[in-house]
Short mmCIF file of C-alpha atoms (C1' of nucleotides) and ligand atoms in Angstrom, two decimals:
data_model
loop_
_atom_site.label_atom_id
_atom_site.label_comp_id
_atom_site.label_asym_id
_atom_site.label_seq_id
_atom_site.Cartn_x
_atom_site.Cartn_y
_atom_site.Cartn_z
CA MET A 1 -0.03 0.18 0.07
CA LEU A 2 2.95 3.01 -0.82
CA ASN A 3 2.58 3.98 -4.29
CA ASN A 4 -0.87 2.18 -4.95
CA SER A 5 -2.80 5.23 -5.31
CA HIS A 6 -1.80 5.76 -8.77
CA TYR A 7 -3.33 2.84 -9.46
CA ILE A 8 -6.77 3.32 -7.49
CA ASP A 9 -7.02 6.62 -9.66
CA LYS A 10 -6.61 4.33 -13.00
CA LEU A 11 -8.75 1.82 -12.15
CA ARG A 12 -11.43 4.20 -10.98
CA SER A 13 -10.73 6.89 -13.62
CA SER A 14 -11.48 3.74 -15.82
CA GLY A 15 -15.04 2.84 -13.99
CA LEU A 16 -13.46 -0.01 -12.29
CA ARG A 17 -13.77 -0.07 -8.33
CA PRO A 18 -10.22 -0.22 -7.07
CA THR A 19 -10.50 -3.53 -5.30
CA LYS A 20 -7.45 -5.07 -3.24
CA GLN A 21 -7.83 -8.35 -5.80
CA ARG A 22 -7.54 -5.54 -9.08
CA ILE A 23 -4.83 -3.40 -6.94
CA LYS A 24 -2.73 -6.57 -6.02
CA ILE A 25 -2.73 -7.39 -9.79
CA CYS A 26 -1.93 -3.65 -11.09
CA GLU A 27 1.50 -3.69 -9.00
CA ILE A 28 2.27 -7.64 -10.84
CA LEU A 29 1.41 -6.46 -14.21
CA PHE A 30 2.40 -3.10 -14.13
CA ASN A 31 4.98 -2.40 -11.23
CA THR A 32 7.70 -2.68 -13.80
CA ASP A 33 9.86 -1.07 -16.14
CA LYS A 34 10.02 -3.80 -18.71
CA THR A 35 6.81 -5.48 -20.24
CA PHE A 36 6.28 -8.92 -20.77
CA HIS A 37 4.19 -11.75 -21.72
CA PHE A 38 2.10 -14.39 -19.56
CA THR A 39 -0.36 -16.46 -19.87
CA ILE A 40 -3.45 -16.84 -16.95
CA ASN A 41 -1.58 -19.57 -15.49
CA ASP A 42 1.91 -17.48 -15.32
CA LEU A 43 0.00 -15.06 -13.76
CA VAL A 44 -2.13 -16.99 -10.88
CA LYS A 45 1.88 -18.18 -10.06
CA LYS A 46 3.01 -14.82 -9.87
CA ILE A 47 0.31 -13.31 -7.46
CA SER A 48 0.43 -16.80 -5.00
CA LYS A 49 4.36 -15.88 -4.83
CA ALA A 50 3.56 -12.28 -4.08
CA THR A 51 0.85 -12.62 -1.37
CA ASN A 52 -0.54 -14.93 1.03
CA ASP A 53 -3.85 -13.97 0.09
CA LYS A 54 -5.51 -16.08 -2.44
CA ILE A 55 -7.11 -14.37 -5.34
CA SER A 56 -9.91 -17.16 -7.26
CA LEU A 57 -9.64 -17.85 -9.81
CA ALA A 58 -12.24 -16.36 -11.45
CA THR A 59 -11.43 -13.30 -10.55
CA VAL A 60 -7.88 -13.54 -12.29
CA TYR A 61 -10.03 -14.13 -15.53
CA ASN A 62 -12.26 -11.32 -14.74
CA THR A 63 -9.56 -8.94 -13.92
CA VAL A 64 -7.55 -9.80 -17.09
CA HIS A 65 -10.62 -9.51 -19.75
CA ALA A 66 -11.49 -6.68 -17.48
CA PHE A 67 -8.02 -4.96 -18.21
CA LYS A 68 -8.50 -5.90 -21.34
CA LYS A 69 -11.22 -4.41 -22.50
CA LYS A 70 -9.80 -1.15 -20.92
CA GLY A 71 -7.22 -1.77 -23.33
CA TYR A 72 -3.99 -2.12 -20.17
CA LEU A 73 -3.86 -5.38 -21.88
CA LYS A 74 -3.62 -6.85 -25.33
CA GLU A 75 -4.27 -10.62 -26.51
CA ILE A 76 -1.33 -12.35 -28.44
CA PRO A 77 -2.38 -14.72 -31.12
CA ILE A 78 0.41 -17.02 -30.84
CA ASN A 79 -0.97 -20.56 -29.50
CA SER A 80 -4.94 -22.31 -29.60
CA ASP A 81 -4.30 -23.89 -26.13
CA GLN A 82 -4.13 -21.29 -24.12
CA SER A 83 -4.51 -17.28 -24.51
CA TYR A 84 -1.07 -15.22 -24.30
CA PHE A 85 -1.28 -11.71 -23.22
CA ASP A 86 0.87 -8.67 -23.39
CA THR A 87 1.53 -5.72 -21.09
CA ASN A 88 2.89 -4.07 -23.51
CA THR A 89 -0.08 -2.15 -25.12
CA SER A 90 2.14 -0.23 -27.39
CA HIS A 91 2.05 -1.82 -31.54
CA HIS A 92 4.64 -3.85 -31.99
CA HIS A 93 5.57 -7.34 -33.55
CA HIS A 94 7.03 -10.42 -32.15
CA PHE A 95 9.48 -12.89 -32.50
CA TYR A 96 8.28 -16.34 -31.39
CA ASP A 97 10.97 -19.00 -30.05
CA GLU A 98 10.07 -22.43 -31.70
CA ASN A 99 12.52 -24.02 -29.58
CA GLN A 100 12.00 -22.80 -26.20
CA LYS A 101 8.13 -21.32 -26.42
CA ASP A 102 9.02 -17.50 -26.28
CA LEU A 103 7.78 -14.57 -27.25
CA ILE A 104 10.29 -11.55 -27.90
CA ASP A 105 9.12 -8.51 -28.52
CA ILE A 106 9.84 -6.42 -31.68
CA ASP A 107 10.02 -2.89 -31.29
CA ASP A 108 7.81 -1.12 -34.28
CA ALA A 109 10.57 1.21 -35.46
CA ASP A 110 12.66 -1.92 -35.48
CA VAL A 111 9.91 -3.10 -38.62
CA GLU A 112 10.03 -0.91 -41.92
CA PRO A 113 6.44 -0.12 -42.95
CA VAL A 114 4.66 -2.96 -44.14
CA LYS A 115 3.07 -2.73 -47.63
CA ILE A 116 0.31 -4.23 -48.39
CA ASN A 117 -0.75 -4.43 -52.09
CA THR A 118 -4.40 -5.28 -52.08
CA ARG A 119 -7.23 -4.33 -49.97
CA ILE A 120 -10.80 -5.77 -48.94
CA PRO A 121 -13.64 -3.60 -50.38
CA GLY A 122 -15.77 -2.09 -47.31
CA LYS A 123 -13.29 -3.07 -44.71
CA LYS A 124 -10.93 -0.69 -43.06
CA ILE A 125 -7.50 -2.38 -41.53
CA LYS A 126 -7.60 -2.01 -38.00
CA SER A 127 -3.80 -3.37 -37.31
CA VAL A 128 -0.57 -4.86 -39.12
CA GLU A 129 1.59 -7.46 -37.11
CA VAL A 130 4.34 -9.37 -37.87
CA LEU A 131 5.10 -12.59 -36.71
CA VAL A 132 8.63 -13.50 -36.92
CA LYS A 133 8.92 -17.21 -35.93
CA VAL A 134 13.13 -18.39 -35.22
CA GLU A 135 14.97 -21.25 -34.36
CA ASP A 136 18.47 -22.30 -32.92
CA ALA A 137 20.97 -21.69 -35.31
CA GLU A 138 22.55 -24.67 -35.76
CA MET B 1 -13.48 -44.03 -56.45
CA LEU B 2 -12.48 -42.01 -59.43
CA ASN B 3 -9.08 -40.61 -59.68
CA ASN B 4 -8.21 -41.17 -55.37
CA SER B 5 -5.15 -43.44 -56.84
CA HIS B 6 -3.42 -39.46 -56.65
CA TYR B 7 -4.29 -39.80 -52.59
CA ILE B 8 -3.82 -43.25 -52.22
CA ASP B 9 -0.25 -42.53 -54.11
CA LYS B 10 0.16 -39.25 -51.62
CA LEU B 11 -0.92 -41.15 -48.56
CA ARG B 12 1.13 -44.14 -49.49
CA SER B 13 4.29 -42.17 -50.22
CA SER B 14 4.25 -40.24 -46.69
CA GLY B 15 4.47 -43.69 -45.14
CA LEU B 16 0.41 -43.29 -44.29
CA ARG B 17 -1.96 -46.48 -44.84
CA PRO B 18 -4.61 -44.85 -47.79
CA THR B 19 -7.99 -45.80 -45.34
CA LYS B 20 -11.09 -44.88 -46.86
CA GLN B 21 -11.63 -42.36 -44.11
CA ARG B 22 -7.83 -40.60 -44.74
CA ILE B 23 -8.95 -40.81 -49.06
CA LYS B 24 -12.48 -38.84 -47.95
CA ILE B 25 -10.92 -36.69 -46.41
CA CYS B 26 -8.16 -35.74 -48.97
CA GLU B 27 -11.12 -35.95 -51.29
CA ILE B 28 -12.91 -33.27 -49.13
CA LEU B 29 -9.65 -30.82 -48.35
CA PHE B 30 -7.82 -31.23 -51.36
CA ASN B 31 -10.50 -32.33 -54.22
CA THR B 32 -10.69 -28.71 -55.23
CA ASP B 33 -8.46 -25.75 -57.09
CA LYS B 34 -9.13 -23.48 -53.93
CA THR B 35 -7.59 -23.53 -51.06
CA PHE B 36 -9.57 -22.83 -47.77
CA HIS B 37 -9.51 -22.63 -44.04
CA PHE B 38 -11.69 -24.73 -41.68
CA THR B 39 -11.61 -25.75 -37.57
CA ILE B 40 -12.44 -29.08 -37.11
CA ASN B 41 -15.85 -28.52 -36.09
CA ASP B 42 -16.04 -27.29 -39.63
CA LEU B 43 -14.11 -30.50 -40.99
CA VAL B 44 -16.56 -32.98 -38.95
CA LYS B 45 -19.33 -31.16 -41.07
CA LYS B 46 -18.15 -31.25 -44.03
CA ILE B 47 -17.42 -34.65 -43.78
CA SER B 48 -21.11 -35.63 -42.99
CA LYS B 49 -22.42 -33.76 -46.02
CA ALA B 50 -20.09 -35.55 -47.70
CA THR B 51 -20.82 -38.92 -46.63
CA ASN B 52 -22.93 -41.54 -44.98
CA ASP B 53 -20.07 -43.50 -43.41
CA LYS B 54 -19.03 -41.31 -40.51
CA ILE B 55 -15.77 -41.27 -39.18
CA SER B 56 -15.43 -40.58 -35.70
CA LEU B 57 -13.93 -37.38 -34.14
CA ALA B 58 -10.94 -38.96 -33.10
CA THR B 59 -9.72 -40.03 -36.53
CA VAL B 60 -10.38 -36.35 -38.02
CA TYR B 61 -8.41 -35.51 -34.70
CA ASN B 62 -5.91 -37.85 -36.04
CA THR B 63 -5.71 -37.48 -39.55
CA VAL B 64 -5.65 -33.52 -39.33
CA HIS B 65 -2.27 -33.66 -37.08
CA ALA B 66 -1.08 -36.15 -39.50
CA PHE B 67 -2.03 -34.29 -42.27
CA LYS B 68 -0.49 -31.76 -40.69
CA LYS B 69 2.70 -33.24 -39.34
CA LYS B 70 3.24 -34.47 -43.45
CA GLY B 71 3.04 -30.41 -44.82
CA TYR B 72 -0.29 -31.14 -46.77
CA LEU B 73 -1.59 -28.80 -44.22
CA LYS B 74 -0.97 -25.46 -42.07
CA GLU B 75 -2.21 -24.35 -38.71
CA ILE B 76 -3.19 -20.75 -38.17
CA PRO B 77 -2.39 -18.99 -34.74
CA ILE B 78 -5.60 -16.87 -34.65
CA ASN B 79 -6.48 -16.68 -31.29
CA SER B 80 -9.46 -18.07 -31.16
CA ASP B 81 -10.70 -21.00 -28.81
CA GLN B 82 -10.19 -23.37 -31.52
CA SER B 83 -7.67 -24.32 -33.77
CA TYR B 84 -7.75 -22.82 -37.66
CA PHE B 85 -6.31 -25.17 -40.15
CA ASP B 86 -5.30 -23.69 -43.64
CA THR B 87 -5.14 -25.83 -47.51
CA ASN B 88 -2.96 -23.45 -48.75
CA THR B 89 1.02 -24.16 -46.96
CA SER B 90 2.31 -22.21 -49.52
CA HIS B 91 4.31 -18.79 -47.86
CA HIS B 92 1.51 -16.64 -47.64
CA HIS B 93 -0.03 -13.78 -44.94
CA HIS B 94 -3.63 -13.13 -43.73
CA PHE B 95 -6.41 -10.42 -43.21
CA TYR B 96 -8.73 -11.40 -40.34
CA ASP B 97 -11.98 -10.09 -40.64
CA GLU B 98 -12.82 -9.02 -37.04
CA ASN B 99 -16.68 -8.62 -37.49
CA GLN B 100 -17.08 -11.86 -39.71
CA LYS B 101 -14.06 -13.78 -37.97
CA ASP B 102 -13.52 -14.81 -41.25
CA LEU B 103 -9.23 -15.21 -42.34
CA ILE B 104 -8.75 -14.36 -46.21
CA ASP B 105 -5.65 -15.19 -47.99
CA ILE B 106 -2.66 -12.26 -48.84
CA ASP B 107 -1.04 -13.72 -51.61
CA ASP B 108 3.09 -13.71 -50.56
CA ALA B 109 3.42 -11.78 -54.16
CA ASP B 110 0.97 -9.12 -52.15
CA VAL B 111 3.33 -8.14 -49.47
CA GLU B 112 6.44 -6.18 -50.17
CA PRO B 113 9.20 -7.79 -48.38
CA VAL B 114 9.16 -7.08 -44.21
CA LYS B 115 12.39 -5.86 -43.21
CA ILE B 116 13.27 -6.31 -39.52
CA ASN B 117 16.32 -4.46 -38.45
CA THR B 118 16.83 -6.61 -35.07
CA ARG B 119 17.99 -10.23 -34.62
CA ILE B 120 18.30 -12.63 -31.86
CA PRO B 121 21.41 -14.26 -31.57
CA GLY B 122 22.06 -17.53 -31.89
CA LYS B 123 18.73 -17.61 -33.86
CA LYS B 124 17.64 -17.76 -37.33
CA ILE B 125 14.65 -16.91 -39.01
CA LYS B 126 11.91 -20.02 -40.07
CA SER B 127 9.26 -17.44 -41.65
CA VAL B 128 7.82 -14.10 -41.56
CA GLU B 129 4.07 -13.40 -41.08
CA VAL B 130 1.91 -10.53 -41.57
CA LEU B 131 -1.93 -10.14 -39.66
CA VAL B 132 -3.91 -7.87 -41.15
CA LYS B 133 -6.89 -7.22 -38.93
CA VAL B 134 -9.69 -5.41 -40.57
CA GLU B 135 -13.15 -4.31 -39.70
CA ASP B 136 -15.77 -3.04 -41.22
CA ALA B 137 -15.41 0.63 -42.59
CA GLU B 138 -18.08 2.94 -41.35
"C1'" DT C 1 -2.87 -67.66 -50.35
"C1'" DC C 2 -2.96 -66.12 -45.98
"C1'" DA C 3 -1.53 -65.60 -41.23
"C1'" DA C 4 0.92 -62.12 -38.72
"C1'" DC C 5 1.55 -57.71 -37.18
"C1'" DA C 6 2.03 -52.65 -37.10
"C1'" DG C 7 -0.69 -48.94 -38.22
"C1'" DT C 8 -5.62 -47.11 -37.86
"C1'" DT C 9 -10.07 -46.31 -36.23
"C1'" DT C 10 -13.34 -45.96 -32.94
"C1'" DA C 11 -16.21 -44.46 -28.80
"C1'" DG C 12 -16.06 -42.89 -24.80
"C1'" DA C 13 -13.55 -41.06 -20.94
"C1'" DA C 14 -10.23 -37.82 -19.05
"C1'" DC C 15 -8.20 -33.55 -19.39
"C1'" DT C 16 -7.23 -28.70 -19.40
"C1'" DA C 17 -8.71 -23.76 -20.51
"C1'" DT C 18 -12.17 -20.90 -19.60
"C1'" DT C 19 -16.87 -19.65 -18.62
"C1'" DA C 20 -21.00 -19.26 -16.05
"C1'" DT C 21 -23.85 -19.63 -11.88
"C1'" DA C 22 -25.37 -17.71 -8.15
"C1'" DA C 23 -24.63 -16.60 -3.20
"C1'" DT C 24 -21.61 -13.23 0.07
"C1'" DG C 25 -18.74 -9.45 0.27
"C1'" DT C 26 -17.93 -4.59 0.08
"C1'" DA C 27 -17.09 0.34 -2.30
"C1'" DG C 28 -19.31 4.00 -2.74
"C1'" DA C 29 -23.12 7.14 -3.34
"C1'" DC C 30 -26.24 9.17 -0.47
"C1'" DG D 1 -25.12 3.98 8.64
"C1'" DT D 2 -27.93 1.97 4.81
"C1'" DC D 3 -28.49 0.90 0.38
"C1'" DT D 4 -27.09 -0.60 -4.12
"C1'" DA D 5 -24.75 -2.30 -8.02
"C1'" DC D 6 -20.40 -3.75 -8.33
"C1'" DA D 7 -16.94 -7.22 -7.21
"C1'" DT D 8 -15.10 -12.02 -5.53
"C1'" DT D 9 -15.80 -16.41 -4.61
"C1'" DA D 10 -15.99 -21.92 -4.64
"C1'" DT D 11 -18.30 -24.40 -7.51
"C1'" DA D 12 -20.47 -26.10 -11.62
"C1'" DA D 13 -20.96 -26.46 -16.28
"C1'" DT D 14 -19.03 -26.24 -21.31
"C1'" DA D 15 -16.27 -26.85 -25.64
"C1'" DG D 16 -12.02 -28.26 -27.59
"C1'" DT D 17 -8.58 -31.32 -27.36
"C1'" DT D 18 -6.32 -35.69 -26.21
"C1'" DC D 19 -5.72 -40.23 -24.14
"C1'" DT D 20 -7.28 -45.04 -24.10
"C1'" DA D 21 -7.64 -49.48 -25.17
"C1'" DA D 22 -10.41 -52.48 -27.49
"C1'" DA D 23 -11.64 -54.28 -32.68
"C1'" DC D 24 -10.19 -53.13 -37.14
"C1'" DT D 25 -7.39 -53.25 -41.62
"C1'" DG D 26 -3.91 -52.89 -44.72
"C1'" DT D 27 0.79 -54.66 -45.41
"C1'" DT D 28 3.98 -57.93 -46.09
"C1'" DG D 29 6.44 -61.73 -46.90
"C1'" DA D 30 6.62 -66.76 -46.02
MN1 MN E 1 7.16 -11.57 -48.34
MN1 MN E 2 -10.73 -24.79 -24.99
ZN1 ZN E 3 4.48 -8.38 -27.31
ZN1 ZN E 4 -4.46 -18.99 -45.35
#
DNA sequence: TCAACAGTTTAGAACTATTATAATGTAGAC
DNA sequence: GTCTACATTATAATAGTTCTAAACTGTTGA
């Protein structure tokens, strides 16, 4: 309960009540200078390491979905058995290491603008995302 | 059983026994000039329209996985709650229509080469795939 | 030709990520 | 403090997928 007033304001101004569960999850997700990728399961583990008060699985799901809806998290389409989430909500791209099964950010500035010479009538582009699959060089 | 000898050869030369279930699934997946995207559920429906002999769900899964392993199908990471497969195994990209929840191919020739100005030491690039999310233009 | 065997199919059970339910708890407004 | 809408929770339900183990079948080679 130190500099949590920031999260409390953030939550309240989003129309989300600043409950102790949501504040704790904010601390875990956003109290770091580095962004990261996680599954719900990863997050559950981080929570149980960080606190003695249990947060129910349903609340973890609810909170992640609420944060995604508010734009504080992005969902990454990588794997169909489990959802991956990203605390980096800026427009960026990814390496996917197929050996380590690990996602690594590529800054948008490190990808030259992607030119697509075809359109779909009546549709507008919402985002352009590049996924670079990599593997161990032998 | 007309020009199925092609599939029989293909299967046999891949080390897969040409069973009637596999041949039927080949007909549905590859007996078309157009490639397409499908879920397991889509395929199960196509099968029950195409034949009176049931193919068990386990066989549909087994077959799709076998074909993917042999490179006859690609799996597309559109993080839905189910896996999408693609009969187009060439290197290409996708539009994803968020309103229709529909995948549309982008020919590799319609995407200018993607330049990525960063690398991961010790890793080599396996593929570069672009996903363009689109929505209804208002 | 046909027995033997490995590969394949199958129904159903098991598994796992996720969502729904509905009762209890709590934040914020008045 | 009271009220109410929002939130949390344990648990059940759901749905896609994988596993199991028994029955079946394509292929081999004696
Ligand atoms: Mn290209
Ligand atoms: Mn699932
Ligand atoms: Zn990222
Ligand atoms: Zn495709």
